[in-house]
């Protein structure tokens, strides 16, 4: 493998999560259609000149960047759109739509918006990773993105023979213990299901010294914190834009008419 081993492995993990987006669409078609249809009820500059229904978006941290990206596309589609905490955002009024993007649905800023949204008769949409959160439970429509568990590896893909030869001789003479070597060889080579009771029994059967100086199994930190959710949310919402375009009978040239050419030239 190249010197960029971990970058390559990280890309594999990201692509696996993105591939899972297709199953999100397949398994949540009804919910996504409802999500889309609520957005389509908002006022659109191409249809009416008066703003009656505004779309507000929010997200904490990197999810906030995803919210801004989707807000930009909604603006291109002709909707009246604002992002929470921007200085030019007007107050939410009766009948508006709030879209919140949050993996946990539990950050202080997000829960405050959820609580405050009770004040007005708003439609509430959520893109989240936790179906049990208040964010998910109170949404009129939601898209749930489950991140895949990270790849688990055995002692950083160590070579069993090489690993045993590096053990301190005073610890125990493992080199001559073919039984221990065979048990190590029998463990899964790459990924492992940590809910597999047999796996843990096999690990428990290893000498305590080996279990004490090695992790045996540990996750490779290839996708940090909420990255898998954030990238998946960005891609899913970009794909939803194509659906909205078809519903509004728009093409890319129509969206460019609402594109901020001055900012793009900076």
mmCIF file of C-alpha atoms in Angstrom:
data_model
loop_
_atom_site.group_PDB
_atom_site.id
_atom_site.type_symbol
_atom_site.label_atom_id
_atom_site.label_comp_id
_atom_site.label_asym_id
_atom_site.label_seq_id
_atom_site.Cartn_x
_atom_site.Cartn_y
_atom_site.Cartn_z
ATOM 1 C CA UNK A 1 0.000 0.000 0.000
ATOM 2 C CA UNK A 2 1.117 3.595 -0.646
ATOM 3 C CA UNK A 3 2.445 6.028 1.930
ATOM 4 C CA UNK A 4 -1.081 7.473 2.022
ATOM 5 C CA UNK A 5 -2.474 4.241 3.451
ATOM 6 C CA UNK A 6 -4.823 5.837 5.954
ATOM 7 C CA UNK A 7 -6.104 8.422 3.499
ATOM 8 C CA UNK A 8 -6.921 5.606 1.100
ATOM 9 C CA UNK A 9 -8.670 3.610 3.837
ATOM 10 C CA UNK A 10 -10.567 6.722 4.935
ATOM 11 C CA UNK A 11 -11.871 7.228 1.404
ATOM 12 C CA UNK A 12 -13.065 3.623 1.394
ATOM 13 C CA UNK A 13 -15.034 4.242 4.602
ATOM 14 C CA UNK A 14 -16.526 7.488 3.265
ATOM 15 C CA UNK A 15 -17.583 5.777 0.023
ATOM 16 C CA UNK A 16 -19.207 2.940 1.991
ATOM 17 C CA UNK A 17 -21.289 5.475 3.885
ATOM 18 C CA UNK A 18 -22.235 7.271 0.678
ATOM 19 C CA UNK A 19 -23.276 3.976 -0.902
ATOM 20 C CA UNK A 20 -25.611 3.519 2.062
ATOM 21 C CA UNK A 21 -27.428 6.702 0.988
ATOM 22 C CA UNK A 22 -29.125 4.690 -1.743
ATOM 23 C CA UNK A 23 -30.649 2.400 0.863
ATOM 24 C CA UNK A 24 -31.820 5.481 2.808
ATOM 25 C CA UNK A 25 -33.759 6.574 -0.285
ATOM 26 C CA UNK A 26 -35.137 3.077 -0.867
ATOM 27 C CA UNK A 27 -36.162 2.476 2.745
ATOM 28 C CA UNK A 28 -37.488 5.961 3.503
ATOM 29 C CA UNK A 29 -39.168 6.836 0.217
ATOM 30 C CA UNK A 30 -42.475 7.846 1.805
ATOM 31 C CA UNK A 31 -40.785 10.074 4.393
ATOM 32 C CA UNK A 32 -38.533 11.702 1.783
ATOM 33 C CA UNK A 33 -41.523 12.367 -0.508
ATOM 34 C CA UNK A 34 -43.300 14.065 2.404
ATOM 35 C CA UNK A 35 -40.110 16.052 3.162
ATOM 36 C CA UNK A 36 -39.997 17.166 -0.493
ATOM 37 C CA UNK A 37 -43.699 18.017 -0.637
ATOM 38 C CA UNK A 38 -43.530 20.210 2.473
ATOM 39 C CA UNK A 39 -40.721 22.208 0.844
ATOM 40 C CA UNK A 40 -42.800 22.596 -2.311
ATOM 41 C CA UNK A 41 -45.558 24.319 -0.277
ATOM 42 C CA UNK A 42 -43.203 27.234 0.435
ATOM 43 C CA UNK A 43 -43.499 30.482 -1.485
ATOM 44 C CA UNK A 44 -41.450 30.545 -4.672
ATOM 45 C CA UNK A 45 -40.334 33.699 -6.493
ATOM 46 C CA UNK A 46 -41.000 32.065 -9.828
ATOM 47 C CA UNK A 47 -44.667 31.553 -8.958
ATOM 48 C CA UNK A 48 -45.693 34.396 -6.610
ATOM 49 C CA UNK A 49 -44.147 37.771 -5.949
ATOM 50 C CA UNK A 50 -45.391 37.919 -2.374
ATOM 51 C CA UNK A 51 -43.515 36.000 0.304
ATOM 52 C CA UNK A 52 -46.023 34.041 2.369
ATOM 53 C CA UNK A 53 -44.012 31.013 3.470
ATOM 54 C CA UNK A 54 -40.296 31.203 4.237
ATOM 55 C CA UNK A 55 -37.871 28.312 4.705
ATOM 56 C CA UNK A 56 -35.412 28.565 7.599
ATOM 57 C CA UNK A 57 -32.436 26.225 7.985
ATOM 58 C CA UNK A 58 -30.194 25.429 10.929
ATOM 59 C CA UNK A 59 -27.404 23.111 11.937
ATOM 60 C CA UNK A 60 -24.688 23.198 14.576
ATOM 61 C CA UNK A 61 -20.995 22.991 13.687
ATOM 62 C CA UNK A 62 -20.239 21.246 10.413
ATOM 63 C CA UNK A 63 -23.901 20.318 10.015
ATOM 64 C CA UNK A 64 -24.428 24.074 9.822
ATOM 65 C CA UNK A 65 -22.297 24.166 6.671
ATOM 66 C CA UNK A 66 -24.501 21.447 5.172
ATOM 67 C CA UNK A 67 -27.565 23.526 6.084
ATOM 68 C CA UNK A 68 -26.054 26.564 4.350
ATOM 69 C CA UNK A 69 -25.242 24.502 1.251
ATOM 70 C CA UNK A 70 -28.834 23.256 0.997
ATOM 71 C CA UNK A 71 -30.146 26.776 1.701
ATOM 72 C CA UNK A 72 -28.116 28.059 -1.241
ATOM 73 C CA UNK A 73 -29.643 25.483 -3.585
ATOM 74 C CA UNK A 74 -33.156 26.240 -2.312
ATOM 75 C CA UNK A 75 -32.475 29.904 -3.074
ATOM 76 C CA UNK A 76 -31.375 28.926 -6.587
ATOM 77 C CA UNK A 77 -34.680 27.068 -6.942
ATOM 78 C CA UNK A 78 -36.506 30.316 -6.159
ATOM 79 C CA UNK A 79 -37.590 29.782 -2.551
ATOM 80 C CA UNK A 80 -37.428 32.471 0.117
ATOM 81 C CA UNK A 81 -34.691 31.063 2.351
ATOM 82 C CA UNK A 82 -32.784 32.152 5.458
ATOM 83 C CA UNK A 83 -30.271 30.487 7.766
ATOM 84 C CA UNK A 84 -30.695 30.881 11.517
ATOM 85 C CA UNK A 85 -28.222 33.196 13.295
ATOM 86 C CA UNK A 86 -27.501 35.182 10.129
ATOM 87 C CA UNK A 87 -27.855 38.905 10.818
ATOM 88 C CA UNK A 88 -30.379 39.424 8.003
ATOM 89 C CA UNK A 89 -32.722 36.574 9.045
ATOM 90 C CA UNK A 90 -36.264 37.777 9.822
ATOM 91 C CA UNK A 91 -38.350 36.232 12.620
ATOM 92 C CA UNK A 92 -40.138 32.957 11.994
ATOM 93 C CA UNK A 93 -43.814 33.552 11.445
ATOM 94 C CA UNK A 94 -46.960 31.461 11.362
ATOM 95 C CA UNK A 95 -46.883 28.872 8.578
ATOM 96 C CA UNK A 96 -43.125 28.995 7.876
ATOM 97 C CA UNK A 97 -40.919 25.919 7.419
ATOM 98 C CA UNK A 98 -37.891 25.031 9.548
ATOM 99 C CA UNK A 99 -35.314 22.495 8.331
ATOM 100 C CA UNK A 100 -32.768 21.331 10.912
ATOM 101 C CA UNK A 101 -29.747 19.152 10.181
ATOM 102 C CA UNK A 102 -28.235 17.454 13.216
ATOM 103 C CA UNK A 103 -26.790 14.009 13.816
ATOM 104 C CA UNK A 104 -27.611 13.893 17.526
ATOM 105 C CA UNK A 105 -30.463 16.386 17.595
ATOM 106 C CA UNK A 106 -29.301 17.271 21.097
ATOM 107 C CA UNK A 107 -27.054 20.319 20.762
ATOM 108 C CA UNK A 108 -28.245 23.294 22.810
ATOM 109 C CA UNK A 109 -28.877 25.550 19.817
ATOM 110 C CA UNK A 110 -30.907 22.848 18.053
ATOM 111 C CA UNK A 111 -33.045 21.905 21.050
ATOM 112 C CA UNK A 112 -33.763 25.608 21.635
ATOM 113 C CA UNK A 113 -35.071 25.959 18.065
ATOM 114 C CA UNK A 114 -37.215 22.849 18.540
ATOM 115 C CA UNK A 115 -38.708 24.313 21.725
ATOM 116 C CA UNK A 116 -39.229 27.787 20.265
ATOM 117 C CA UNK A 117 -40.891 26.382 17.137
ATOM 118 C CA UNK A 118 -43.928 25.558 19.305
ATOM 119 C CA UNK A 119 -44.708 29.269 19.359
ATOM 120 C CA UNK A 120 -45.656 29.361 15.703
ATOM 121 C CA UNK A 121 -47.610 27.025 13.487
ATOM 122 C CA UNK A 122 -44.520 25.972 11.564
ATOM 123 C CA UNK A 123 -43.783 22.879 9.504
ATOM 124 C CA UNK A 124 -40.770 21.169 10.958
ATOM 125 C CA UNK A 125 -38.372 19.029 8.860
ATOM 126 C CA UNK A 126 -35.348 17.131 10.182
ATOM 127 C CA UNK A 127 -32.295 15.421 8.735
ATOM 128 C CA UNK A 128 -30.881 13.491 11.672
ATOM 129 C CA UNK A 129 -29.006 10.428 12.848
ATOM 130 C CA UNK A 130 -30.970 9.732 16.011
ATOM 131 C CA UNK A 131 -34.603 8.627 15.675
ATOM 132 C CA UNK A 132 -35.163 8.922 19.449
ATOM 133 C CA UNK A 133 -34.197 12.583 19.735
ATOM 134 C CA UNK A 134 -36.785 15.325 20.228
ATOM 135 C CA UNK A 135 -35.675 16.636 16.852
ATOM 136 C CA UNK A 136 -36.769 13.438 15.101
ATOM 137 C CA UNK A 137 -39.889 12.863 17.172
ATOM 138 C CA UNK A 138 -41.330 16.354 16.674
ATOM 139 C CA UNK A 139 -40.602 16.634 12.949
ATOM 140 C CA UNK A 140 -43.439 16.662 10.437
ATOM 141 C CA UNK A 141 -41.102 14.747 8.133
ATOM 142 C CA UNK A 142 -37.619 13.408 8.710
ATOM 143 C CA UNK A 143 -34.748 11.751 6.886
ATOM 144 C CA UNK A 144 -32.712 9.486 9.155
ATOM 145 C CA UNK A 145 -29.081 8.746 8.289
ATOM 146 C CA UNK A 146 -27.402 5.943 10.221
ATOM 147 C CA UNK A 147 -23.612 6.029 10.071
ATOM 148 C CA UNK A 148 -21.911 2.683 9.518
ATOM 149 C CA UNK A 149 -19.661 1.369 12.291
ATOM 150 C CA UNK A 150 -16.031 2.047 11.540
ATOM 151 C CA UNK A 151 -13.806 -0.714 10.264
ATOM 152 C CA UNK A 152 -12.207 -2.736 13.040
ATOM 153 C CA UNK A 153 -8.776 -4.181 12.436
ATOM 154 C CA UNK A 154 -6.596 -6.724 14.155
ATOM 155 C CA UNK A 155 -3.497 -5.105 15.656
ATOM 156 C CA UNK A 156 -3.162 -2.735 12.695
ATOM 157 C CA UNK A 157 -3.078 -5.668 10.269
ATOM 158 C CA UNK A 158 -0.047 -7.119 11.995
ATOM 159 C CA UNK A 159 1.694 -10.191 10.718
ATOM 160 C CA UNK A 160 1.097 -12.810 13.419
ATOM 161 C CA UNK A 161 4.575 -14.332 13.233
ATOM 162 C CA UNK A 162 6.255 -10.913 13.269
ATOM 163 C CA UNK A 163 4.060 -9.797 16.173
ATOM 164 C CA UNK A 164 4.954 -12.832 18.274
ATOM 165 C CA UNK A 165 8.643 -12.418 17.559
ATOM 166 C CA UNK A 166 8.578 -8.881 18.930
ATOM 167 C CA UNK A 167 7.081 -9.918 22.272
ATOM 168 C CA UNK A 168 9.508 -9.613 25.203
ATOM 169 C CA UNK A 169 11.147 -12.987 25.740
ATOM 170 C CA UNK A 170 10.796 -12.625 29.504
ATOM 171 C CA UNK A 171 7.014 -12.315 29.144
ATOM 172 C CA UNK A 172 6.432 -15.804 27.878
ATOM 173 C CA UNK A 173 7.983 -17.915 25.170
ATOM 174 C CA UNK A 174 5.137 -17.532 22.686
ATOM 175 C CA UNK A 175 7.404 -18.266 19.737
ATOM 176 C CA UNK A 176 7.295 -21.974 20.566
ATOM 177 C CA UNK A 177 3.581 -22.020 21.327
ATOM 178 C CA UNK A 178 1.946 -23.065 18.084
ATOM 179 C CA UNK A 179 -1.426 -23.190 19.827
ATOM 180 C CA UNK A 180 -1.313 -19.466 20.560
ATOM 181 C CA UNK A 181 -0.156 -18.706 17.042
ATOM 182 C CA UNK A 182 -3.025 -20.745 15.565
ATOM 183 C CA UNK A 183 -5.564 -18.934 17.759
ATOM 184 C CA UNK A 184 -4.234 -15.593 16.563
ATOM 185 C CA UNK A 185 -4.304 -16.757 12.954
ATOM 186 C CA UNK A 186 -7.908 -17.894 13.381
ATOM 187 C CA UNK A 187 -9.141 -14.446 14.347
ATOM 188 C CA UNK A 188 -10.752 -12.399 11.528
ATOM 189 C CA UNK A 189 -8.122 -10.770 9.371
ATOM 190 C CA UNK A 190 -9.714 -7.359 8.818
ATOM 191 C CA UNK A 191 -13.156 -6.325 10.034
ATOM 192 C CA UNK A 192 -14.849 -7.922 13.003
ATOM 193 C CA UNK A 193 -18.371 -8.016 14.383
ATOM 194 C CA UNK A 194 -17.933 -6.970 17.999
ATOM 195 C CA UNK A 195 -21.345 -8.360 18.908
ATOM 196 C CA UNK A 196 -20.120 -11.857 18.020
ATOM 197 C CA UNK A 197 -19.897 -13.785 21.298
ATOM 198 C CA UNK A 198 -17.673 -16.447 19.718
ATOM 199 C CA UNK A 199 -15.134 -13.793 18.793
ATOM 200 C CA UNK A 200 -14.869 -12.651 22.389
ATOM 201 C CA UNK A 201 -14.572 -16.235 23.594
ATOM 202 C CA UNK A 202 -11.701 -16.764 21.137
ATOM 203 C CA UNK A 203 -10.024 -13.615 22.443
ATOM 204 C CA UNK A 204 -10.542 -14.702 26.059
ATOM 205 C CA UNK A 205 -8.836 -18.008 25.192
ATOM 206 C CA UNK A 206 -5.643 -16.142 24.312
ATOM 207 C CA UNK A 207 -2.977 -15.802 27.023
ATOM 208 C CA UNK A 208 -3.644 -12.836 29.264
ATOM 209 C CA UNK A 209 -0.251 -11.380 28.417
ATOM 210 C CA UNK A 210 -1.225 -11.008 24.756
ATOM 211 C CA UNK A 211 -4.553 -9.446 25.644
ATOM 212 C CA UNK A 212 -2.777 -7.124 28.061
ATOM 213 C CA UNK A 213 -0.246 -5.661 25.618
ATOM 214 C CA UNK A 214 -2.409 -5.486 22.508
ATOM 215 C CA UNK A 215 -5.838 -4.099 21.675
ATOM 216 C CA UNK A 216 -6.604 -7.193 19.550
ATOM 217 C CA UNK A 217 -9.443 -5.223 17.980
ATOM 218 C CA UNK A 218 -9.807 -1.489 17.834
ATOM 219 C CA UNK A 219 -11.473 0.900 15.395
ATOM 220 C CA UNK A 220 -9.262 2.650 12.907
ATOM 221 C CA UNK A 221 -10.227 6.306 13.253
ATOM 222 C CA UNK A 222 -10.810 6.856 9.567
ATOM 223 C CA UNK A 223 -13.897 9.081 9.836
ATOM 224 C CA UNK A 224 -13.786 11.588 12.657
ATOM 225 C CA UNK A 225 -16.782 12.438 14.805
ATOM 226 C CA UNK A 226 -19.816 13.308 12.640
ATOM 227 C CA UNK A 227 -18.091 13.350 9.262
ATOM 228 C CA UNK A 228 -19.962 10.323 7.877
ATOM 229 C CA UNK A 229 -23.329 11.884 8.756
ATOM 230 C CA UNK A 230 -22.390 15.325 7.445
ATOM 231 C CA UNK A 231 -21.103 14.088 4.091
ATOM 232 C CA UNK A 232 -24.086 11.760 3.663
ATOM 233 C CA UNK A 233 -26.535 14.562 4.535
ATOM 234 C CA UNK A 234 -24.870 16.901 2.032
ATOM 235 C CA UNK A 235 -25.081 14.312 -0.750
ATOM 236 C CA UNK A 236 -28.666 13.253 0.023
ATOM 237 C CA UNK A 237 -29.897 16.849 0.063
ATOM 238 C CA UNK A 238 -28.051 17.638 -3.171
ATOM 239 C CA UNK A 239 -29.796 14.636 -4.735
ATOM 240 C CA UNK A 240 -33.124 15.938 -3.384
ATOM 241 C CA UNK A 241 -32.479 19.181 -5.274
ATOM 242 C CA UNK A 242 -32.779 17.197 -8.517
ATOM 243 C CA UNK A 243 -36.218 15.978 -7.378
ATOM 244 C CA UNK A 244 -37.294 19.530 -6.550
ATOM 245 C CA UNK A 245 -36.056 20.735 -9.950
ATOM 246 C CA UNK A 246 -38.243 18.182 -11.705
ATOM 247 C CA UNK A 247 -41.269 19.088 -9.585
ATOM 248 C CA UNK A 248 -40.796 22.780 -10.443
ATOM 249 C CA UNK A 249 -39.989 22.007 -14.096
ATOM 250 C CA UNK A 250 -36.638 23.767 -13.845
ATOM 251 C CA UNK A 251 -33.282 23.221 -15.512
ATOM 252 C CA UNK A 252 -29.771 24.220 -14.513
ATOM 253 C CA UNK A 253 -29.968 27.384 -16.638
ATOM 254 C CA UNK A 254 -32.993 28.457 -14.592
ATOM 255 C CA UNK A 255 -31.068 28.039 -11.347
ATOM 256 C CA UNK A 256 -28.163 30.080 -12.723
ATOM 257 C CA UNK A 257 -30.552 33.021 -13.106
ATOM 258 C CA UNK A 258 -30.660 33.189 -9.291
ATOM 259 C CA UNK A 259 -26.924 32.646 -8.854
ATOM 260 C CA UNK A 260 -24.881 35.403 -7.195
ATOM 261 C CA UNK A 261 -22.399 36.206 -9.956
ATOM 262 C CA UNK A 262 -20.698 39.021 -8.006
ATOM 263 C CA UNK A 263 -19.738 36.805 -5.053
ATOM 264 C CA UNK A 264 -18.543 34.079 -7.420
ATOM 265 C CA UNK A 265 -16.072 36.502 -8.990
ATOM 266 C CA UNK A 266 -14.385 37.385 -5.686
#
